[in-house]
Amino acid sequence: MTKGRAVRALGLAAVFALLACAFSLHVRMRELTAGYPDEYRSYYIPSSTQAKAFSLGYHNAAADILFIWFLQFYDWYNRSVRYGYMEHTFDVMTDLDPKFQEAYMTAALFAFIPLKYDYVYKFLDKGIEKNPDNFVLPYDAGCYAFFSEKNFERAAKYFKIAQDRNPDKALVRNLYAKALLQKGDLESALDYFRELYRIYENDTTPEGNYYRAAAVRHIWSTVNAIGERDIGKAVEDYRSKHGKNPPSLSAIKKEGLLSVIPRDPAGNEFGYDPASGRITCLTPFDPKKAIGRW
Amino acid sequence: MTEKLGALSLLQVRAIMKNTFKEAIRSRIFYILMAFAVTMLGFAVVLSFLTLGSQKRVILDLGLAGISFFSVMTSIFVGIGLIYLEVEKKTIYNVLPKPMPRSNFIIGRYFGLMAVLGTNLLAMLAILSVLLAVFKGFTMAVFQAGLFIYMELAIITAIAIFFSSVASPVLSAICTVSFYIIGHTSSTFPDILVPLLRSPFQKKIATWFFHLLPDLNILNTSNLITYDIPIAEGFTLRALLYTGVFVSLLLLAACLCFRKRDLV
């Protein structure tokens, strides 16, 4: 072997040896750091203004990268530092790209997992404010309030925004009316269900059939609820005046507590039990017969 | 007589431009950066699988950002050597003794590199369009963004050529990259710097300075394309003029510096 070849072989061997050293050192270092708690890591995301400057004008691309990191980081449920940095990360992401719908919705979803509703609404409120034409964000917020928090007042507020932004969306109109119904605004709910019925009255598509049937059922129950509420109140007034329940519904009318005794959606009188003062609808619900009778 | 001189100048510029094109297209750094850009486009597709419900926008955003960034890098690293290396290798002595103004050499070099960058940009936009088409997210607006990227490249290349005509490649690279960063961060002046200043006079000076610096961010329309936001009426024409003004200014400065330069 010539001297030159020997030097080359030695050099090559040294390179491989150094690579092997680096490899084994890295493996060992990884093992040593694996047991560290999450808190030791210092995550740093600059302020929104700085992030805008650092992204050199590629705000959307920077928001995308931050969003991908956000998804990977917050997808790890066992992290003890999971929520400490969430608001800031969300703010930077959505300041970089205020139209980033998925970012608002995902941040709200991550805040919803531990039921941090204040964050859910905070995140979605920012999106609603920054995107005045977007109906998905208020709809999303309304769904959290309606289905999970059961805060129907709040749900109605969000569904109203969504409906104003997209009046043609039957799903939103239906949920808005349901939220109104749940929060006790029966008359407004009835108006919306009637409107929904009118929109789909002659629509024979599967969607049309669904919303028409939903509207019919809700109109039936809402008209009943309004009747039962009004008669119930009159019964209560009668009781407080006379110390006993009225003997019949006509007694309420005679007393002047109600000018007209409400009827059920089929046009029949409500059932009344003088002993308990309970009012019930006696007509069974039949969607085919009921359509168009109110 | 003037017409003949004009035609001759045009022929000279065209000849230099053609040579620059050939030279740059053979440059190794050009292919290395192009490979990086194509890798970046592939990487955008990989990253898009990690996102949630925004796959197309990730490909579009990162694709356009990657194309713009690597095109700028190409313009800087090819541009900085265009004049200086000619002087260093003494190949310029084959050109300058000919009856030709030195400014034609600078202008020819500039347009030659712009032709290379245009070809490069079109190739990368075509790749991005194919990727977007595969993911059913293709939009013609990609080429509109390409036009604005090209305007940015025109300014950056002019800066690189200017520095190349007066300084060494390393210094030119540092200065051009600095200009690139300033150009992309100057739009934050009103948000960051101006509020820090106390006197209204200082604020006014800072605001004037802000308007004088090349604002490359304003030429970046990639962010609008993601949401199909139309570019403001009359903006494209003004952007072209804005680019033209800066390019003329920088090329004029480069020509003046190069005219006075002692090459012996």
XYZ file of C-alpha atoms in Angstrom, chain B residues 5 8-10 12-14 16-17 99-110 255:
22
model
C -26.580 54.305 -31.947
C -26.406 49.309 -31.683
C -26.806 49.737 -27.930
C -29.810 47.436 -27.996
C -24.992 45.066 -27.400
C -27.327 44.720 -24.444
C -29.001 41.744 -26.124
C -24.600 40.475 -23.100
C -28.005 39.395 -21.908
C -16.893 50.536 -28.464
C -19.604 50.041 -25.920
C -20.633 52.095 -22.898
C -20.058 50.333 -19.594
C -23.693 50.908 -18.666
C -24.728 48.525 -21.479
C -22.709 45.825 -19.789
C -24.547 46.380 -16.479
C -27.973 46.520 -18.156
C -27.248 43.422 -20.252
C -26.125 41.532 -17.176
C -29.238 42.595 -15.295
C -23.880 52.297 -13.965
